Amino acid sequence: MREVTVPLQDRSYPILIGAGILPQIGERARQVGIRGAVAVVQDAAVSEWYGPQVRQSLEAAGYRVVVVEVPSGEASKCLDQLGRFYDAFAAARLDRTSAVVALGGGVVGDLAGFAAASYLRGIDFIQVPTTLLAQVDSSVGGKTGIDLSAGKNLVGAFHQPRLVLADLATLETLPRREFVAGMAEVIKYGIIVDPELFAYLEQNSEAVLSHQPDVLAHLVARSCEIKAEVVGRDERESGLRAILNYGHTVGHAVEAVAGYGRYLHGEAIALGAVAAGELSRRLAGLTAADAARIEALLARYGLPVRLDEELPEAQLFQAMRLDKKVREGELRFVLARRIGEVYTETVPEPEVKPALAAIAPARNQSD
Ligand code: NAD
Ligand code: GLY
């Protein structure tokens, strides 16, 4: 088992990574000091496979356990589900010694995390991520929240978990498309800070895609180390943490304009990473060869690098103007000087157009 620490002084916490470690959850919760009853908030799609192990382990460690099931999918990150949790927590008489365990992907992690951040003005929580995206990204760093009809993640709080327990064996049941989408965030870590990780991903794609245990453990642990270091230096995203959003300015716009669900989050981020690569080539000195390496690596993992149908440019710009990095109406991008070195920069809208052209649908020869 590997262990990575998120360094936040008295709120530091461990990320435990290994195959088959789910049954340790009870004992690990004790080790990090959880005392009271535990509410397990679990994705309905995984509850049958992993719910019983988690419940048994917590009960064996002496916890009173209440289980709240959530329908799968982004639509659950909403006020209605949150209200349902508060009612369930109150009915189960959770108090300030209690904790919430989030068992599922980023949807359940964000939602259960926000319920924990707000119930009784904040109780403890533990992340048990079961998607690759959640294991390498969303379960680490304390961003929690829900969506509104006006947009994604518009209501939320920073609330760090006490523990993240990532069981790599849970990835065996994850649909391949979801696994591949998570790889977009792993590739992102290579682009933003770690050329060695990037090269490792180039050299080991078959081993990654066939879930070779040591290779998976390495890339999840390395991703968590990178995210932990960034979060440790800039928890509230006053500067550095924004680099984690490489590819997200265009990616979020693609997700919104295409209609949520059309592209998975990671797929949209892959498109955004290609657009940011083109922008970096034009504005930040990224070589054409490195921009091509980024695109080739995304494609090698089966991620989209071109839109499959045209999206209206005006709508993409409108969506980009809602990006949380926008300052005084100006679009900001994470740009790469080279693979492994990025910075954040304001980019005038006309200069963004060639980046959008870089992900335009491939035209038929006959067009
Ligand atoms: P998700 O939680 O919707 O999970 C994807 C799908 O996989 C769902 O259908 C789920 O039921 C299923 N699933 C989960 N684990 C499984 C398993 N082990 N086996 C089989 N099926 C399984 O999506 P996600 O990609 O994990 O997360 C996306 C969410 O994360 C978005 O809401 C996004 O906004 C959020 N996010 C948050 C942060 C953050 O820092 N808080 C960062 C990135 C993304
Ligand atoms: N996923 C970006 C962040 O956690 O800051």
PDB file of N, CA and C in Angstrom, residues 13-58:
ATOM      1  N   TYR A  13      -3.873  15.212   6.019  1.00  0.00           N
ATOM      2  CA  TYR A  13      -4.542  13.897   6.022  1.00  0.00           C
ATOM      3  C   TYR A  13      -3.858  12.945   5.052  1.00  0.00           C
ATOM      4  N   PRO A  14      -4.027  11.635   5.332  1.00  0.00           N
ATOM      5  CA  PRO A  14      -3.407  10.631   4.468  1.00  0.00           C
ATOM      6  C   PRO A  14      -4.314  10.224   3.300  1.00  0.00           C
ATOM      7  N   ILE A  15      -3.668   9.914   2.174  1.00  0.00           N
ATOM      8  CA  ILE A  15      -4.351   9.252   1.057  1.00  0.00           C
ATOM      9  C   ILE A  15      -3.739   7.851   1.012  1.00  0.00           C
ATOM     10  N   LEU A  16      -4.566   6.843   1.221  1.00  0.00           N
ATOM     11  CA  LEU A  16      -4.073   5.460   1.198  1.00  0.00           C
ATOM     12  C   LEU A  16      -4.445   4.855  -0.154  1.00  0.00           C
ATOM     13  N   ILE A  17      -3.474   4.249  -0.821  1.00  0.00           N
ATOM     14  CA  ILE A  17      -3.695   3.739  -2.181  1.00  0.00           C
ATOM     15  C   ILE A  17      -3.220   2.288  -2.241  1.00  0.00           C
ATOM     16  N   GLY A  18      -4.121   1.379  -2.631  1.00  0.00           N
ATOM     17  CA  GLY A  18      -3.708  -0.014  -2.755  1.00  0.00           C
ATOM     18  C   GLY A  18      -4.858  -0.850  -3.265  1.00  0.00           C
ATOM     19  N   ALA A  19      -4.552  -2.052  -3.722  1.00  0.00           N
ATOM     20  CA  ALA A  19      -5.602  -2.943  -4.227  1.00  0.00           C
ATOM     21  C   ALA A  19      -6.128  -3.790  -3.074  1.00  0.00           C
ATOM     22  N   GLY A  20      -7.452  -3.801  -2.883  1.00  0.00           N
ATOM     23  CA  GLY A  20      -8.063  -4.654  -1.858  1.00  0.00           C
ATOM     24  C   GLY A  20      -8.025  -4.060  -0.463  1.00  0.00           C
ATOM     25  N   ILE A  21      -7.924  -2.742  -0.337  1.00  0.00           N
ATOM     26  CA  ILE A  21      -7.802  -2.138   1.003  1.00  0.00           C
ATOM     27  C   ILE A  21      -9.140  -1.663   1.585  1.00  0.00           C
ATOM     28  N   LEU A  22     -10.230  -1.847   0.819  1.00  0.00           N
ATOM     29  CA  LEU A  22     -11.539  -1.388   1.305  1.00  0.00           C
ATOM     30  C   LEU A  22     -11.879  -1.926   2.711  1.00  0.00           C
ATOM     31  N   PRO A  23     -11.592  -3.221   2.994  1.00  0.00           N
ATOM     32  CA  PRO A  23     -11.943  -3.741   4.320  1.00  0.00           C
ATOM     33  C   PRO A  23     -11.165  -3.097   5.470  1.00  0.00           C
ATOM     34  N   GLN A  24     -10.216  -2.217   5.158  1.00  0.00           N
ATOM     35  CA  GLN A  24      -9.478  -1.543   6.247  1.00  0.00           C
ATOM     36  C   GLN A  24     -10.167  -0.262   6.708  1.00  0.00           C
ATOM     37  N   ILE A  25     -11.280   0.093   6.056  1.00  0.00           N
ATOM     38  CA  ILE A  25     -11.850   1.432   6.288  1.00  0.00           C
ATOM     39  C   ILE A  25     -12.198   1.687   7.764  1.00  0.00           C
ATOM     40  N   GLY A  26     -12.731   0.661   8.442  1.00  0.00           N
ATOM     41  CA  GLY A  26     -13.130   0.851   9.850  1.00  0.00           C
ATOM     42  C   GLY A  26     -11.926   1.194  10.723  1.00  0.00           C
ATOM     43  N   GLU A  27     -10.908   0.348  10.613  1.00  0.00           N
ATOM     44  CA  GLU A  27      -9.699   0.535  11.430  1.00  0.00           C
ATOM     45  C   GLU A  27      -9.015   1.882  11.090  1.00  0.00           C
ATOM     46  N   ARG A  28      -8.996   2.223   9.806  1.00  0.00           N
ATOM     47  CA  ARG A  28      -8.356   3.492   9.389  1.00  0.00           C
ATOM     48  C   ARG A  28      -9.137   4.699   9.892  1.00  0.00           C
ATOM     49  N   ALA A  29     -10.470   4.568   9.913  1.00  0.00           N
ATOM     50  CA  ALA A  29     -11.290   5.673  10.444  1.00  0.00           C
ATOM     51  C   ALA A  29     -10.968   5.883  11.924  1.00  0.00           C
ATOM     52  N   ARG A  30     -10.797   4.784  12.651  1.00  0.00           N
ATOM     53  CA  ARG A  30     -10.400   4.887  14.077  1.00  0.00           C
ATOM     54  C   ARG A  30      -9.055   5.597  14.188  1.00  0.00           C
ATOM     55  N   GLN A  31      -8.109   5.198  13.317  1.00  0.00           N
ATOM     56  CA  GLN A  31      -6.759   5.784  13.406  1.00  0.00           C
ATOM     57  C   GLN A  31      -6.762   7.299  13.200  1.00  0.00           C
ATOM     58  N   VAL A  32      -7.679   7.790  12.337  1.00  0.00           N
ATOM     59  CA  VAL A  32      -7.683   9.247  12.130  1.00  0.00           C
ATOM     60  C   VAL A  32      -8.614   9.952  13.129  1.00  0.00           C
ATOM     61  N   GLY A  33      -9.169   9.199  14.070  1.00  0.00           N
ATOM     62  CA  GLY A  33      -9.861   9.834  15.195  1.00  0.00           C
ATOM     63  C   GLY A  33     -11.361  10.010  15.052  1.00  0.00           C
ATOM     64  N   ILE A  34     -11.983   9.306  14.085  1.00  0.00           N
ATOM     65  CA  ILE A  34     -13.452   9.389  13.976  1.00  0.00           C
ATOM     66  C   ILE A  34     -14.044   8.610  15.152  1.00  0.00           C
ATOM     67  N   ARG A  35     -14.959   9.262  15.904  1.00  0.00           N
ATOM     68  CA  ARG A  35     -15.472   8.626  17.120  1.00  0.00           C
ATOM     69  C   ARG A  35     -16.941   8.232  17.022  1.00  0.00           C
ATOM     70  N   GLY A  36     -17.762   9.114  16.422  1.00  0.00           N
ATOM     71  CA  GLY A  36     -19.208   8.914  16.484  1.00  0.00           C
ATOM     72  C   GLY A  36     -19.750   8.035  15.365  1.00  0.00           C
ATOM     73  N   ALA A  37     -21.092   8.123  15.178  1.00  0.00           N
ATOM     74  CA  ALA A  37     -21.747   7.315  14.143  1.00  0.00           C
ATOM     75  C   ALA A  37     -21.271   7.740  12.751  1.00  0.00           C
ATOM     76  N   VAL A  38     -21.431   6.847  11.776  1.00  0.00           N
ATOM     77  CA  VAL A  38     -20.952   7.111  10.419  1.00  0.00           C
ATOM     78  C   VAL A  38     -22.100   6.963   9.425  1.00  0.00           C
ATOM     79  N   ALA A  39     -22.276   7.989   8.570  1.00  0.00           N
ATOM     80  CA  ALA A  39     -23.246   7.891   7.466  1.00  0.00           C
ATOM     81  C   ALA A  39     -22.472   7.578   6.196  1.00  0.00           C
ATOM     82  N   VAL A  40     -22.751   6.436   5.587  1.00  0.00           N
ATOM     83  CA  VAL A  40     -22.097   6.089   4.318  1.00  0.00           C
ATOM     84  C   VAL A  40     -23.018   6.550   3.194  1.00  0.00           C
ATOM     85  N   VAL A  41     -22.545   7.526   2.415  1.00  0.00           N
ATOM     86  CA  VAL A  41     -23.309   7.994   1.257  1.00  0.00           C
ATOM     87  C   VAL A  41     -22.729   7.271   0.049  1.00  0.00           C
ATOM     88  N   GLN A  42     -23.547   6.441  -0.595  1.00  0.00           N
ATOM     89  CA  GLN A  42     -22.964   5.596  -1.651  1.00  0.00           C
ATOM     90  C   GLN A  42     -23.731   5.672  -2.964  1.00  0.00           C
ATOM     91  N   ASP A  43     -22.951   5.638  -4.054  1.00  0.00           N
ATOM     92  CA  ASP A  43     -23.507   5.627  -5.410  1.00  0.00           C
ATOM     93  C   ASP A  43     -24.272   4.306  -5.600  1.00  0.00           C
ATOM     94  N   ALA A  44     -25.514   4.414  -6.083  1.00  0.00           N
ATOM     95  CA  ALA A  44     -26.345   3.212  -6.226  1.00  0.00           C
ATOM     96  C   ALA A  44     -25.666   2.160  -7.104  1.00  0.00           C
ATOM     97  N   ALA A  45     -24.848   2.612  -8.082  1.00  0.00           N
ATOM     98  CA  ALA A  45     -24.226   1.659  -9.000  1.00  0.00           C
ATOM     99  C   ALA A  45     -23.144   0.818  -8.325  1.00  0.00           C
ATOM    100  N   VAL A  46     -22.563   1.320  -7.246  1.00  0.00           N
ATOM    101  CA  VAL A  46     -21.473   0.563  -6.618  1.00  0.00           C
ATOM    102  C   VAL A  46     -21.883  -0.062  -5.287  1.00  0.00           C
ATOM    103  N   SER A  47     -23.101   0.267  -4.830  1.00  0.00           N
ATOM    104  CA  SER A  47     -23.446  -0.144  -3.464  1.00  0.00           C
ATOM    105  C   SER A  47     -23.441  -1.661  -3.312  1.00  0.00           C
ATOM    106  N   GLU A  48     -23.929  -2.352  -4.343  1.00  0.00           N
ATOM    107  CA  GLU A  48     -23.988  -3.808  -4.250  1.00  0.00           C
ATOM    108  C   GLU A  48     -22.590  -4.426  -4.153  1.00  0.00           C
ATOM    109  N   TRP A  49     -21.653  -3.866  -4.949  1.00  0.00           N
ATOM    110  CA  TRP A  49     -20.296  -4.431  -4.980  1.00  0.00           C
ATOM    111  C   TRP A  49     -19.484  -4.085  -3.737  1.00  0.00           C
ATOM    112  N   TYR A  50     -19.539  -2.800  -3.348  1.00  0.00           N
ATOM    113  CA  TYR A  50     -18.595  -2.342  -2.313  1.00  0.00           C
ATOM    114  C   TYR A  50     -19.257  -1.922  -1.006  1.00  0.00           C
ATOM    115  N   GLY A  51     -20.578  -1.669  -1.051  1.00  0.00           N
ATOM    116  CA  GLY A  51     -21.273  -1.222   0.158  1.00  0.00           C
ATOM    117  C   GLY A  51     -21.122  -2.189   1.324  1.00  0.00           C
ATOM    118  N   PRO A  52     -21.375  -3.513   1.100  1.00  0.00           N
ATOM    119  CA  PRO A  52     -21.308  -4.447   2.233  1.00  0.00           C
ATOM    120  C   PRO A  52     -19.923  -4.487   2.891  1.00  0.00           C
ATOM    121  N   GLN A  53     -18.850  -4.445   2.075  1.00  0.00           N
ATOM    122  CA  GLN A  53     -17.496  -4.478   2.668  1.00  0.00           C
ATOM    123  C   GLN A  53     -17.258  -3.272   3.565  1.00  0.00           C
ATOM    124  N   VAL A  54     -17.713  -2.108   3.078  1.00  0.00           N
ATOM    125  CA  VAL A  54     -17.487  -0.876   3.838  1.00  0.00           C
ATOM    126  C   VAL A  54     -18.291  -0.918   5.132  1.00  0.00           C
ATOM    127  N   ARG A  55     -19.553  -1.314   5.013  1.00  0.00           N
ATOM    128  CA  ARG A  55     -20.416  -1.361   6.207  1.00  0.00           C
ATOM    129  C   ARG A  55     -19.854  -2.347   7.246  1.00  0.00           C
ATOM    130  N   GLN A  56     -19.503  -3.560   6.757  1.00  0.00           N
ATOM    131  CA  GLN A  56     -19.013  -4.577   7.704  1.00  0.00           C
ATOM    132  C   GLN A  56     -17.746  -4.116   8.411  1.00  0.00           C
ATOM    133  N   SER A  57     -16.858  -3.480   7.647  1.00  0.00           N
ATOM    134  CA  SER A  57     -15.595  -3.039   8.238  1.00  0.00           C
ATOM    135  C   SER A  57     -15.840  -1.960   9.297  1.00  0.00           C
ATOM    136  N   LEU A  58     -16.756  -1.028   8.976  1.00  0.00           N
ATOM    137  CA  LEU A  58     -17.047   0.047   9.938  1.00  0.00           C
ATOM    138  C   LEU A  58     -17.716  -0.534  11.187  1.00  0.00           C
TER     139      LEU A  58
END
